[in-house]
Coordinates of C-alpha atoms in Angstrom, one line a residue:
M135 CA 118.0 77.1 120.0
K136 CA 118.4 76.2 116.3
A137 CA 121.7 74.6 115.1
I138 CA 123.6 76.4 112.3
R139 CA 124.1 75.0 108.8
P140 CA 127.9 74.8 109.0
W141 CA 128.6 74.6 105.3
V142 CA 126.4 77.7 104.7
F143 CA 127.4 79.8 107.7
W144 CA 131.2 79.2 108.2
P145 CA 132.6 79.5 104.6
T146 CA 130.6 82.7 104.0
F147 CA 131.5 84.1 107.4
F148 CA 135.2 83.4 107.0
V149 CA 135.5 84.8 103.5
L150 CA 133.8 88.0 104.6
F151 CA 135.9 88.1 107.8
L152 CA 139.1 87.7 105.7
A153 CA 138.1 90.4 103.3
L154 CA 137.3 92.7 106.2
A155 CA 140.7 92.0 107.8
L156 CA 142.5 92.7 104.6
S157 CA 140.6 95.9 104.1
F158 CA 142.0 97.2 107.5
L159 CA 145.5 96.2 106.4
N160 CA 145.4 97.7 102.9
G161 CA 142.0 99.1 102.2
P162 CA 142.8 101.0 98.9
L163 CA 144.2 97.8 97.4
I164 CA 141.0 95.8 98.2
V165 CA 138.8 98.5 96.6
K166 CA 141.0 98.6 93.5
A167 CA 140.8 94.8 93.2
L168 CA 137.0 95.0 93.6
E169 CA 136.8 97.6 90.9
A170 CA 139.0 95.6 88.5
T171 CA 136.9 92.5 89.1
N172 CA 133.7 94.3 88.5
S173 CA 135.0 96.0 85.4
L174 CA 135.9 92.6 83.9
L175 CA 132.6 91.0 84.8
L176 CA 130.6 94.0 83.6
G177 CA 132.2 93.9 80.2
A178 CA 131.0 90.3 79.8
L179 CA 127.6 90.3 81.6
S180 CA 126.0 93.7 81.1
P181 CA 123.7 92.4 78.4
L182 CA 122.6 89.6 80.7
F183 CA 121.7 92.1 83.4
S184 CA 119.4 94.1 81.0
V185 CA 117.8 91.1 79.3
G186 CA 117.4 89.2 82.6
A187 CA 115.8 92.2 84.4
L188 CA 113.3 92.6 81.6
A189 CA 112.5 88.8 81.5
L190 CA 111.7 88.9 85.2
L191 CA 109.1 91.6 84.7
L192 CA 107.6 89.6 81.8
T193 CA 107.5 86.6 84.1
C194 CA 105.4 88.5 86.6
L195 CA 102.9 89.5 83.9
M196 CA 102.7 86.0 82.6
V197 CA 102.0 84.5 86.1
F198 CA 99.4 87.1 86.8
V199 CA 97.2 86.0 84.0
S200 CA 98.1 82.2 84.2
P201 CA 96.2 79.5 86.2
L202 CA 99.1 79.7 88.8
G203 CA 97.7 83.2 89.7
R204 CA 94.7 81.5 91.5
V205 CA 96.8 79.2 93.7
S206 CA 96.9 80.0 97.4
I207 CA 100.3 80.2 99.0
G208 CA 100.3 77.5 101.7
G209 CA 97.1 75.8 100.3
K210 CA 93.5 76.5 100.9
G211 CA 92.8 77.8 104.4
A212 CA 96.4 78.5 105.3
R213 CA 96.9 80.9 108.2
R214 CA 98.0 84.4 107.2
E215 CA 101.2 85.8 108.7
L216 CA 100.0 89.4 108.5
S217 CA 96.7 91.3 107.9
P218 CA 96.3 92.8 104.4
V219 CA 97.2 96.3 105.6
S220 CA 100.3 95.2 107.5
W221 CA 101.3 93.0 104.6
C222 CA 101.1 96.0 102.2
T223 CA 103.1 98.3 104.5
V224 CA 105.8 95.7 105.3
S225 CA 106.2 94.9 101.6
L226 CA 106.4 98.5 100.7
C227 CA 109.0 99.5 103.4
T228 CA 111.2 96.5 103.1
T229 CA 111.6 96.9 99.3
T230 CA 112.1 100.7 99.0
A231 CA 114.8 100.9 101.7
V232 CA 116.9 104.0 102.0
G233 CA 118.2 104.3 98.4
F234 CA 114.7 105.4 97.5
L235 CA 115.2 108.5 99.6
F236 CA 118.9 109.1 98.9
W237 CA 118.6 109.2 95.1
S238 CA 115.1 110.7 94.4
M239 CA 116.4 114.2 94.0
A240 CA 120.2 113.7 93.3
E241 CA 119.9 111.2 90.5
P242 CA 117.6 113.3 88.2
I243 CA 119.8 116.3 88.6
L244 CA 122.8 114.2 87.6
H245 CA 121.0 113.0 84.5
L246 CA 119.9 116.6 83.7
S247 CA 123.4 118.0 83.9
Q248 CA 125.2 115.0 82.5
P249 CA 122.9 113.2 80.0
P250 CA 124.4 110.3 78.1
A251 CA 126.4 111.2 75.1
S252 CA 124.7 108.7 72.9
L253 CA 121.4 110.5 73.0
L254 CA 122.8 113.9 71.9
L255 CA 120.8 115.8 74.6
E256 CA 121.7 119.3 75.6
A257 CA 122.6 119.4 79.3
G258 CA 120.1 121.4 81.3
S259 CA 117.4 121.3 78.5
T260 CA 113.8 120.4 78.8
D261 CA 114.5 117.2 76.7
A262 CA 117.2 116.2 79.2
A263 CA 114.8 116.8 82.1
R264 CA 112.2 114.5 80.4
F265 CA 114.9 111.9 79.9
A266 CA 115.9 112.2 83.5
L267 CA 112.4 111.7 84.9
S268 CA 111.6 108.8 82.5
T269 CA 114.9 107.2 83.7
M270 CA 113.8 107.5 87.3
Y271 CA 110.7 105.5 86.3
L272 CA 112.8 102.8 84.7
H273 CA 115.2 102.5 87.7
W274 CA 112.7 102.7 90.5
T275 CA 109.3 101.2 89.5
L276 CA 108.3 98.0 87.8
V277 CA 111.6 96.4 86.9
P278 CA 113.2 96.5 90.4
C279 CA 110.0 95.3 92.0
A280 CA 109.9 92.4 89.5
I281 CA 113.5 91.5 90.4
Y282 CA 112.4 91.0 94.0
T283 CA 109.0 89.5 93.3
V284 CA 109.8 86.5 91.1
P285 CA 112.3 84.9 93.5
A286 CA 110.1 85.7 96.5
L287 CA 107.1 84.0 94.8
M288 CA 109.1 80.9 94.0
F289 CA 110.4 80.7 97.6
A290 CA 106.8 81.1 99.0
L291 CA 105.5 78.3 96.8
A292 CA 108.5 76.0 97.4
F293 CA 108.4 76.4 101.2
Y294 CA 104.7 76.5 101.9
N295 CA 103.2 74.5 99.0
L296 CA 105.9 72.1 97.9
G297 CA 107.0 71.4 101.4
L298 CA 110.7 72.1 100.7
P299 CA 113.3 73.2 103.3
F300 CA 113.9 76.8 104.4
S301 CA 116.6 77.2 101.8
L302 CA 117.1 79.2 98.6
S303 CA 118.1 76.0 96.8
S304 CA 114.4 75.1 97.2
C305 CA 113.6 77.7 94.6
L306 CA 115.4 75.7 92.0
A307 CA 113.7 72.3 92.8
P308 CA 111.3 72.5 89.8
L309 CA 114.5 72.6 87.6
L310 CA 116.8 70.3 89.5
G311 CA 114.3 68.0 91.2
R312 CA 113.7 67.1 94.9
S313 CA 117.0 65.2 95.1
I314 CA 119.2 68.3 95.3
S315 CA 122.3 67.2 97.2
S316 CA 123.0 68.8 100.5
T317 CA 126.3 70.0 99.2
L318 CA 124.8 71.8 96.2
S319 CA 122.1 73.2 98.5
D320 CA 124.7 74.5 100.9
W321 CA 126.7 76.0 98.1
I322 CA 123.7 77.8 96.6
D323 CA 122.7 79.3 99.9
G324 CA 126.2 80.3 100.8
V325 CA 126.7 82.2 97.5
C326 CA 123.4 83.9 97.9
L327 CA 124.2 84.7 101.6
F328 CA 127.4 86.3 100.5
A329 CA 125.6 88.4 97.9
L330 CA 123.1 89.6 100.5
V331 CA 125.7 90.6 103.0
V332 CA 127.7 92.8 100.5
G333 CA 124.4 94.2 99.1
M334 CA 123.1 95.1 102.6
S335 CA 126.5 96.6 103.4
A336 CA 126.3 98.9 100.3
S337 CA 122.8 99.9 101.3
L338 CA 123.8 100.6 104.8
A339 CA 126.7 102.8 103.6
T340 CA 124.1 104.8 101.5
G341 CA 121.9 105.1 104.6
V342 CA 124.8 106.4 106.6
L343 CA 125.6 109.1 104.0
T344 CA 121.9 110.1 103.9
M345 CA 121.8 110.6 107.7
A346 CA 125.2 112.3 107.7
G347 CA 124.1 114.8 105.1
G348 CA 121.0 115.6 107.2
L349 CA 123.0 116.1 110.4
E350 CA 125.4 118.4 108.7
H351 CA 122.6 120.5 107.3
Q352 CA 120.7 120.7 110.6
L353 CA 123.4 120.7 113.2
G354 CA 126.6 121.6 111.4
I355 CA 128.2 118.2 112.2
V356 CA 130.7 117.6 109.4
S357 CA 130.0 114.6 107.3
G358 CA 133.1 112.4 107.6
P359 CA 134.5 109.1 109.0
T360 CA 133.7 110.0 112.6
S361 CA 130.1 110.9 112.1
W362 CA 129.7 107.9 109.7
N363 CA 131.0 105.5 112.3
L364 CA 128.7 106.8 115.0
I365 CA 125.6 106.9 112.7
G366 CA 126.4 103.4 111.5
L367 CA 126.7 102.1 115.0
V368 CA 123.3 103.5 115.9
I369 CA 121.6 102.1 112.8
V370 CA 123.2 98.6 113.3
C371 CA 122.1 98.5 116.9
A372 CA 118.6 99.6 116.0
F373 CA 118.0 97.0 113.2
I374 CA 119.5 94.2 115.3
A375 CA 117.2 95.1 118.2
S376 CA 114.2 95.2 115.9
A377 CA 115.2 91.8 114.3
L378 CA 115.5 90.3 117.8
S379 CA 112.0 91.5 118.7
G380 CA 110.5 89.3 115.8
L381 CA 108.3 90.0 112.8
D382 CA 105.2 91.0 114.7
R383 CA 106.7 93.6 117.1
G384 CA 109.6 94.8 115.0
V385 CA 109.2 94.9 111.2
R386 CA 105.4 95.2 111.2
W387 CA 105.3 98.1 113.7
L388 CA 108.2 100.0 112.0
S389 CA 106.6 99.5 108.6
N390 CA 103.3 100.9 109.6
L391 CA 105.0 103.9 111.2
N392 CA 107.2 104.5 108.2
T393 CA 104.4 104.4 105.7
V394 CA 102.7 107.3 107.6
F395 CA 106.0 109.3 107.4
F396 CA 106.3 108.6 103.7
L397 CA 102.8 109.9 103.2
V398 CA 103.4 113.1 105.3
L399 CA 106.5 113.9 103.2
A400 CA 104.7 113.2 99.9
V401 CA 101.7 115.4 100.8
S402 CA 104.0 118.2 102.0
V403 CA 105.9 118.3 98.7
A404 CA 102.7 117.9 96.7
A405 CA 101.2 120.9 98.5
W406 CA 104.2 123.1 97.7
V407 CA 105.2 122.3 94.1
P408 CA 103.1 124.0 91.4
W409 CA 101.1 121.2 89.7
G410 CA 101.2 122.8 86.2
P411 CA 105.0 122.5 85.6
L412 CA 105.1 119.2 87.5
L413 CA 102.5 117.7 85.2
N414 CA 104.3 119.2 82.1
L415 CA 107.3 117.2 83.2
A416 CA 105.6 114.0 84.4
G417 CA 103.2 113.6 81.5
P418 CA 105.8 113.5 78.6
A419 CA 108.2 111.5 80.8
T420 CA 105.6 108.9 81.5
A421 CA 104.7 108.8 77.8
D422 CA 108.4 108.3 76.8
H423 CA 108.8 105.6 79.4
A424 CA 105.7 103.7 78.2
T425 CA 106.4 104.0 74.5
H426 CA 110.2 103.4 74.7
F427 CA 110.2 101.0 77.6
V428 CA 111.9 98.1 75.8
R429 CA 114.4 100.4 74.1
Q430 CA 115.3 101.9 77.5
A431 CA 115.6 98.6 79.3
L432 CA 117.8 97.1 76.6
F433 CA 119.9 100.2 75.9
L434 CA 119.0 100.0 72.2
D435 CA 119.6 103.8 71.7
F436 CA 123.1 103.8 73.2
D437 CA 126.4 103.5 71.5
A438 CA 128.4 100.5 72.6
T439 CA 131.2 102.7 73.9
D440 CA 128.9 104.9 76.0
P441 CA 129.7 104.1 79.7
W442 CA 126.3 105.5 80.9
P443 CA 124.3 102.2 80.9
K444 CA 126.8 100.4 83.0
A445 CA 127.3 103.3 85.4
W446 CA 123.6 103.7 86.0
T447 CA 121.1 101.1 84.9
V448 CA 123.3 98.1 85.3
F449 CA 124.5 99.4 88.6
Y450 CA 120.8 99.6 89.8
W451 CA 120.0 96.1 88.6
A452 CA 123.1 94.9 90.5
V453 CA 121.8 96.6 93.7
W454 CA 118.4 95.0 93.4
L455 CA 119.8 91.6 92.4
A456 CA 122.2 91.6 95.4
W457 CA 119.2 91.9 97.7
A458 CA 116.9 89.6 95.7
P459 CA 117.9 86.2 97.2
V460 CA 117.3 87.1 100.9
T461 CA 114.5 89.5 100.1
A462 CA 112.9 86.5 98.4
V463 CA 113.2 84.6 101.7
F464 CA 111.5 87.4 103.7
L465 CA 108.8 88.4 101.3
G466 CA 108.1 84.8 100.6
R467 CA 107.7 83.8 104.2
I468 CA 105.1 86.6 104.9
G469 CA 103.0 85.7 101.8
R470 CA 101.3 82.7 103.3
G471 CA 97.5 82.7 103.1
Y472 CA 97.2 84.9 100.0
T473 CA 96.8 83.9 96.4
V474 CA 99.7 84.2 93.9
R475 CA 97.8 87.0 92.1
Q476 CA 97.5 88.9 95.4
F477 CA 101.2 88.3 96.0
L478 CA 102.0 90.0 92.7
M479 CA 99.7 92.9 93.4
V480 CA 101.3 93.6 96.8
N481 CA 104.9 93.0 95.9
L482 CA 105.0 94.3 92.3
L483 CA 102.2 96.7 91.5
L484 CA 101.8 98.5 94.9
P485 CA 105.5 99.4 95.4
A486 CA 105.9 100.3 91.7
A487 CA 102.8 102.6 91.8
F488 CA 104.0 104.3 95.1
S489 CA 107.5 104.7 93.6
Y490 CA 106.1 106.3 90.5
L491 CA 104.2 108.9 92.5
W492 CA 107.1 109.5 94.8
M493 CA 109.5 110.1 91.8
S494 CA 107.0 112.2 90.0
L495 CA 106.9 114.5 93.1
F496 CA 110.4 114.5 94.4
S497 CA 112.4 114.1 91.2
G498 CA 109.9 116.3 89.4
A499 CA 110.3 119.0 92.1
A500 CA 114.1 118.9 91.8
L501 CA 114.0 119.2 88.0
W502 CA 111.4 122.0 88.2
L503 CA 113.6 124.0 90.7
Q504 CA 116.6 123.8 88.3
L505 CA 114.7 124.5 85.1
S506 CA 112.8 127.5 86.6
G507 CA 115.9 129.0 88.1
G508 CA 114.4 128.9 91.6
V509 CA 117.4 126.9 93.0
D510 CA 120.7 126.0 91.5
M511 CA 120.4 122.3 92.1
V512 CA 123.5 121.5 90.0
G513 CA 125.5 123.8 92.2
L514 CA 124.1 122.5 95.4
L515 CA 124.8 118.9 94.2
S516 CA 128.5 119.8 93.6
Q517 CA 128.8 121.6 96.9
R518 CA 126.9 119.2 99.2
G519 CA 127.0 115.9 97.4
P520 CA 124.0 113.6 96.8
E521 CA 123.5 113.2 100.5
G522 CA 122.9 116.9 101.2
L523 CA 120.8 117.9 98.2
V524 CA 117.4 116.7 99.5
Y525 CA 117.8 118.6 102.7
A526 CA 118.5 121.8 100.9
V527 CA 115.3 121.4 98.9
L528 CA 113.2 120.5 102.0
G529 CA 114.5 123.7 103.6
Q530 CA 112.7 125.7 100.9
L531 CA 109.3 124.4 102.1
P532 CA 107.1 126.3 104.5
L533 CA 107.4 123.5 107.1
G534 CA 111.1 122.7 106.3
A535 CA 112.1 122.9 110.0
F536 CA 109.7 120.0 110.7
L537 CA 110.1 118.1 107.4
I538 CA 113.9 117.8 107.6
P539 CA 114.0 116.0 110.9
L540 CA 111.0 113.9 109.7
F541 CA 113.0 113.0 106.5
L542 CA 116.0 112.0 108.7
L543 CA 113.8 109.8 110.8
T544 CA 112.2 108.3 107.7
A545 CA 115.6 107.5 106.3
F546 CA 116.6 105.9 109.5
I547 CA 113.5 103.7 109.9
S548 CA 113.6 102.8 106.1
Y549 CA 117.0 101.2 106.5
V550 CA 116.2 99.6 109.8
T551 CA 113.0 98.1 108.5
A552 CA 114.7 96.6 105.4
A553 CA 117.7 95.5 107.3
D554 CA 116.0 93.8 110.2
S555 CA 113.7 91.8 107.9
N556 CA 116.7 90.6 105.9
T557 CA 118.8 89.9 109.0
M558 CA 116.1 87.5 110.1
A559 CA 116.2 85.9 106.6
M560 CA 120.0 85.6 106.6
A561 CA 119.9 84.0 110.1
G562 CA 117.1 81.6 108.9
M563 CA 119.2 80.6 105.8
S564 CA 122.1 79.8 108.2
S565 CA 120.0 77.7 110.5
H566 CA 118.5 74.2 110.7
G567 CA 115.0 73.7 112.0
V568 CA 113.2 76.7 110.4
S569 CA 109.7 75.5 109.4
P570 CA 106.3 77.1 108.8
D571 CA 105.5 76.4 112.5
C572 CA 108.8 77.6 113.8
I573 CA 109.9 80.5 111.7
E574 CA 112.2 82.5 113.9
P575 CA 116.0 81.7 113.8
S576 CA 118.3 82.0 116.8
M577 CA 119.1 85.4 118.2
W578 CA 122.9 85.1 118.2
I579 CA 123.0 84.4 114.5
K580 CA 120.9 87.6 113.9
I581 CA 123.4 89.6 116.0
L582 CA 126.4 88.2 114.3
W583 CA 125.2 88.9 110.7
G584 CA 124.0 92.4 111.7
A585 CA 127.4 93.2 113.1
M586 CA 129.2 91.9 110.0
V587 CA 127.1 94.0 107.7
G588 CA 127.9 97.1 109.8
L589 CA 131.6 96.5 109.8
I590 CA 131.9 95.9 106.1
A591 CA 129.7 99.0 105.3
L592 CA 131.7 101.4 107.5
S593 CA 135.0 100.0 106.3
V594 CA 134.3 100.5 102.6
L595 CA 132.6 103.8 103.2
S596 CA 135.6 105.2 105.1
M597 CA 138.0 104.0 102.4
S598 CA 136.3 105.0 99.2
G599 CA 132.9 106.6 99.7
I600 CA 130.4 106.1 96.9
A601 CA 132.9 104.4 94.6
G602 CA 133.2 101.6 97.3
I603 CA 129.4 101.4 97.6
K604 CA 129.1 100.8 93.8
A605 CA 131.9 98.2 93.9
L606 CA 130.1 96.3 96.7
S607 CA 126.8 96.5 94.8
Y608 CA 128.1 95.1 91.6
L609 CA 129.8 92.2 93.5
G610 CA 126.6 91.2 95.2
G611 CA 124.6 91.6 92.0
F612 CA 126.6 89.1 90.0
S613 CA 125.8 86.4 92.4
G614 CA 122.1 87.4 92.7
L615 CA 121.7 87.5 88.9
F616 CA 122.1 83.8 88.4
F617 CA 119.9 82.9 91.3
A618 CA 117.1 85.2 90.1
L619 CA 117.3 83.7 86.6
G620 CA 117.1 80.2 88.1
A621 CA 114.1 81.1 90.2
M622 CA 112.5 82.6 87.1
A623 CA 112.9 79.4 85.1
S624 CA 111.4 77.5 88.1
V625 CA 108.4 79.8 88.1
W626 CA 107.9 79.2 84.4
R627 CA 107.9 75.5 84.9
L628 CA 105.3 75.7 87.7
A629 CA 103.1 78.0 85.7
W630 CA 103.3 75.7 82.6
N631 CA 101.5 72.9 84.5
P632 CA 100.8 73.7 88.2
S633 CA 98.9 70.4 88.8
T634 CA 102.0 68.4 88.1
F635 CA 103.6 69.8 91.2
G636 CA 100.6 69.5 93.4
L637 CA 99.5 73.1 93.0
T638 CA 95.8 73.7 92.3
S639 CA 93.6 76.8 92.2
A640 CA 91.9 77.7 95.4
K641 CA 89.7 80.4 96.8
I642 CA 91.1 83.1 99.0
P643 CA 91.8 81.2 102.2
T644 CA 90.4 81.8 105.6
T645 CA 92.6 82.6 108.6
S646 CA 92.2 79.1 110.1
P647 CA 95.2 76.8 109.7
T648 CA 94.8 73.6 107.9
K649 CA 97.0 70.7 106.9
Q650 CA 99.3 71.4 103.9
P651 CA 98.2 69.7 100.6
K652 CA 100.1 66.8 99.3
S653 CA 102.8 67.5 96.8
L654 CA 105.2 65.3 94.9
F655 CA 108.0 67.4 96.5
R656 CA 106.8 67.1 100.1
G657 CA 109.2 65.6 102.5
P658 CA 109.7 65.5 106.2
Q659 CA 110.3 68.9 107.8
K660 CA 112.7 69.3 110.7
D661 CA 111.1 70.1 114.1
C662 CA 112.1 73.2 116.0
L663 CA 115.3 72.6 117.9

């Protein structure tokens, strides 16, 4: 059994436990305090969110064409954790999570019916629809994938190539040096762990709403606190059980299964939606996104008083950044045996391409239904909320009776897959003795963090619904932002001169394990306890 890192585990656990206890005593007051804190921080840091997110994407492009792209993670001949196919499916399913399903139809309808005032678009117009779809591409393709990929790449190189401990502070070693004090290391990991717990809680709350909307549509079970608590309990038990089963039996199996479900849903919608109107929407929206990408990402067309960028784009960057630290741990640990360039292709380009196709289909279908008058999507959204809209649309399909349960199952597995991978990473960050040869943390730590995530999510959801979800997301995002920027600076330093840090170009490795190459950062690794 591995020992805990007391100054990472206990401070984070007690702060979260105290917040949870206070929420039961006076929940509305806690939510108001969260919203006030977020409003203050957003006013000061919104530009840093937008510039930082764009810089992370540019870093990925720079690394892809740099000499660092040829370096093998773990050194030449390092043993791969997963086969190429499993690696692709795990990466895809652990990054999309349930928000991908929750917002794919609701968000574009909100943008269509309530476009930002700064752009002077007529609500419900074709121009507003094009803006809505191009915004989906901004929020769900390259930029969010880059937010995950840069810290994940830095962690993989730090852990496998530079021989640093299983700690997020290792991602900052090229900046701070090998001699990072244990106190600073614990502080960095503790803050990132806090960000991840609140980010996972916000995502779980979204998943619960998605499931509740489906059960209400199918079985007439009213979406409310009772159903939310029951659904949340089932999801938490499922992802804890999967995390306990380990990477090979849990995450890999669920990811392979869920990828098949994603494809079945996508093919079903593609066979139903008329391609002419869909292409007429997707083509101009893609052109707008490509030609105005920088202006979109930096909000250059928005008035300073317009609340839209903070309410939407900055919110999304906060969500992705809250997950970034611990997603970096998980994606980094499964990248061993592949080159940096392959790592970028699988964690940046593959999920972004899949998301582009998904949003073109699902978001495009929602917009087409509204514009053509086939379904009053705006009315359905106001009646059923974001969680019920997608089920109303799927009910229009010829195989709706089959697709709705499949969508429910896909949403369930999506969150379980993302959550169990990150529960393993959270437990690993809280433990001593995690090394390339002994990668699994103790079971009881996985169970404890999984339970904490569930309690926080259900508490906030019951008190304030989507408003509470957004408040949690912002709170986690502020912490994740600074870690991601630090990891980005470390990647730039490695890319500038890889040989200085003991990183050399290598051919695609074989599957046989070899000794790690020497590095100026290499130090003694703890054995499994």
